Short mmCIF file of C-alpha atoms in Angstrom, two decimals:
data_model
loop_
_atom_site.label_atom_id
_atom_site.label_comp_id
_atom_site.label_asym_id
_atom_site.label_seq_id
_atom_site.Cartn_x
_atom_site.Cartn_y
_atom_site.Cartn_z
CA ILE A 9 -12.54 149.88 -9.06
CA VAL A 10 -10.43 152.68 -6.46
CA ALA A 11 -8.04 152.53 -3.93
CA THR A 12 -10.69 152.97 -0.90
CA THR A 13 -12.88 150.61 0.27
CA GLY A 14 -15.94 151.62 0.02
CA VAL A 15 -16.15 153.75 -2.44
CA ALA A 16 -18.21 152.98 -5.92
CA ALA A 17 -17.20 154.66 -9.15
CA LYS A 18 -19.39 154.61 -12.67
CA VAL A 19 -19.06 152.05 -15.46
CA PRO A 20 -17.04 153.18 -17.98
CA THR A 21 -17.75 151.66 -21.55
CA GLY A 22 -14.46 149.45 -22.75
CA GLU A 23 -12.69 151.89 -24.84
CA GLY A 24 -11.77 154.11 -22.72
CA HIS A 25 -13.76 156.97 -23.53
CA GLY A 26 -16.84 158.82 -21.03
CA PHE A 27 -19.32 156.00 -19.16
CA GLY A 28 -21.29 153.83 -19.87
CA THR A 29 -24.56 153.62 -18.89
CA SER A 30 -24.51 149.98 -16.61
CA LEU A 31 -22.08 147.16 -15.91
CA GLY A 32 -23.95 144.86 -19.34
CA ASP A 33 -21.74 147.61 -21.35
CA ILE A 34 -18.59 146.16 -20.29
CA LEU A 35 -19.24 142.38 -19.82
CA GLU A 36 -18.16 139.57 -21.40
CA GLU A 37 -20.41 136.85 -23.04
CA VAL A 38 -20.12 133.15 -20.95
CA PRO A 39 -22.29 130.78 -21.91
CA ASP A 40 -24.82 128.99 -19.58
CA ARG A 41 -23.10 125.55 -19.16
CA ASP A 42 -19.81 127.64 -18.91
CA ALA A 43 -18.36 126.28 -15.58
CA ARG A 44 -17.20 130.23 -14.29
CA TRP A 45 -20.99 130.42 -12.84
CA PHE A 46 -21.72 129.00 -10.50
CA THR A 47 -24.23 127.94 -7.87
CA PRO A 48 -24.22 127.23 -3.49
CA THR A 49 -24.69 124.20 -4.57
CA SER A 50 -21.34 123.62 -6.79
CA LYS A 51 -20.11 126.08 -4.48
CA PRO A 52 -21.69 125.31 -1.12
CA TRP A 53 -18.02 127.29 1.51
CA LEU A 54 -18.79 129.82 -0.59
CA PHE A 55 -22.40 130.53 0.71
CA ALA A 56 -22.09 129.41 4.01
CA HIS A 57 -18.93 131.73 4.06
CA TRP A 58 -21.43 135.10 2.74
CA ALA A 59 -23.96 133.58 6.08
CA LYS A 60 -21.07 133.37 8.09
CA GLN A 61 -20.22 137.29 6.78
CA LYS A 62 -24.19 138.27 6.98
CA ALA A 63 -24.63 137.18 10.39
CA LYS A 64 -21.62 139.33 11.39
CA GLY A 65 -22.36 142.32 9.91
CA ASN A 66 -20.47 142.07 6.93
CA GLY A 67 -23.38 141.64 5.24
CA PHE A 68 -22.34 140.75 0.82
CA ALA A 69 -25.77 141.40 -0.31
CA ASN A 70 -25.49 144.51 0.30
CA GLY A 71 -23.03 146.22 -3.44
CA ARG A 72 -21.51 143.19 -4.07
CA VAL A 73 -23.73 141.39 -5.89
CA LEU A 74 -24.06 142.85 -8.96
CA THR A 75 -26.39 142.66 -12.65
CA ALA A 76 -25.60 143.83 -15.65
CA ASP A 77 -27.84 147.25 -15.15
CA THR A 78 -26.09 147.86 -11.81
CA LEU A 79 -24.50 151.11 -12.74
CA SER A 80 -21.40 151.66 -10.12
CA VAL A 81 -19.18 149.17 -8.74
CA PRO A 82 -17.84 148.81 -5.26
CA THR A 83 -14.29 148.74 -4.83
CA ILE A 84 -12.37 145.08 -6.22
CA SER A 85 -9.08 145.32 -5.08
CA LYS A 86 -5.49 143.52 -5.86
CA ARG A 87 -6.45 140.39 -4.49
CA TYR A 88 -9.54 139.98 -6.54
CA PHE A 89 -7.95 137.04 -7.91
CA ALA A 90 -6.82 135.43 -5.77
CA GLY A 91 -9.22 134.06 -3.19
CA GLN A 92 -12.45 136.12 -4.42
CA GLY A 93 -14.62 135.02 -1.28
CA ASP A 94 -14.98 138.11 0.01
CA GLY A 95 -15.35 140.38 -3.75
CA VAL A 96 -17.90 141.41 -5.73
CA VAL A 97 -19.57 138.63 -8.16
CA LEU A 98 -22.07 139.08 -10.90
CA GLN A 99 -25.90 137.33 -10.95
CA HIS A 100 -26.59 135.61 -13.83
CA PRO A 101 -29.31 137.15 -16.05
CA THR A 102 -31.95 134.51 -15.83
CA LYS A 103 -31.08 132.35 -13.32
CA ARG A 104 -31.76 133.68 -9.78
CA ASP A 105 -29.02 131.90 -7.35
CA THR A 106 -26.37 132.01 -10.63
CA TYR A 107 -22.99 133.71 -10.44
CA ARG A 108 -20.50 134.06 -11.92
CA TRP A 109 -16.15 136.37 -10.70
CA LEU A 110 -15.57 139.72 -13.17
CA THR A 111 -13.22 138.82 -15.78
CA VAL A 112 -9.79 140.02 -15.94
CA ARG A 113 -10.91 141.35 -19.11
CA GLU A 114 -13.90 142.42 -17.35
CA VAL A 115 -12.06 144.85 -13.89
CA ALA A 116 -9.57 146.25 -16.83
CA ARG A 117 -12.59 147.77 -18.77
CA LEU A 118 -13.81 148.74 -15.66
CA HIS A 119 -10.56 150.27 -15.05
CA GLY A 120 -10.80 152.59 -18.77
CA VAL A 121 -8.34 149.88 -20.11
CA PRO A 122 -8.49 149.67 -23.84
CA ASP A 123 -10.08 145.39 -25.19
CA ASP A 124 -5.69 145.95 -26.86
CA TYR A 125 -3.53 146.40 -23.78
CA VAL A 126 -1.91 142.78 -23.40
CA LEU A 127 -2.26 141.68 -19.55
CA PRO A 128 -0.27 139.44 -17.80
CA GLU A 129 -1.40 136.14 -18.39
CA ALA A 130 -2.12 134.40 -14.76
CA LYS A 131 -5.37 136.01 -14.23
CA THR A 132 -4.12 136.91 -10.09
CA VAL A 133 -1.21 138.95 -11.74
CA ALA A 134 -3.72 140.62 -13.86
CA GLY A 135 -5.75 141.61 -10.60
CA GLU A 136 -2.70 142.52 -9.16
CA VAL A 137 -2.19 145.41 -12.02
CA LEU A 138 -4.99 146.42 -12.45
CA GLY A 139 -5.93 146.30 -8.59
CA GLN A 140 -2.70 149.16 -8.43
CA ALA A 141 -4.21 150.94 -11.21
CA VAL A 142 -6.57 154.08 -11.54
CA VAL A 143 -9.93 154.91 -13.58
CA VAL A 144 -8.30 155.89 -16.76
CA PRO A 145 -11.48 157.95 -17.84
CA VAL A 146 -11.69 159.97 -14.64
CA TRP A 147 -8.42 160.36 -14.53
CA ARG A 148 -7.87 161.81 -18.07
CA ALA A 149 -10.76 164.38 -17.86
CA VAL A 150 -9.67 165.42 -14.22
CA ILE A 151 -6.29 166.25 -16.28
CA GLU A 152 -7.84 167.92 -19.07
CA GLY A 153 -10.28 170.19 -16.47
CA VAL A 154 -6.72 171.18 -15.12
CA GLY A 155 -5.49 172.25 -18.42
CA ARG A 156 -8.57 173.93 -19.22
CA GLY A 157 -8.37 175.03 -16.37
#
């Protein structure tokens, strides 16, 4: 979410005002049969990559697998939608070995971008735009605080 790797930010609400209680507050509904959900069987190369990174000490499990109950999200870089091998994933709410990447709209919501804001149609381009963005509610609070000071 923010420019510095390894920094986690609290999850803002989808309205662009303040912070919600969990990632589930900003998630889109993705049906179980949607092709965006994947498993070790459907993407064996990805699970092999994660195992290799974990063996190197670059671990995937810590903070990279999100659930609807997640309260903070690690950095999502501008390349999140390009490669998708090392980015955070959302675990299915009832199927333990089933995951998906966050949608462009969900990443926009993490930045506090209103749903009516028009993003580029190509998800890699939208990812570049969002990757260069700041978290709107955080900067709104900073600016308002400076104005009161």
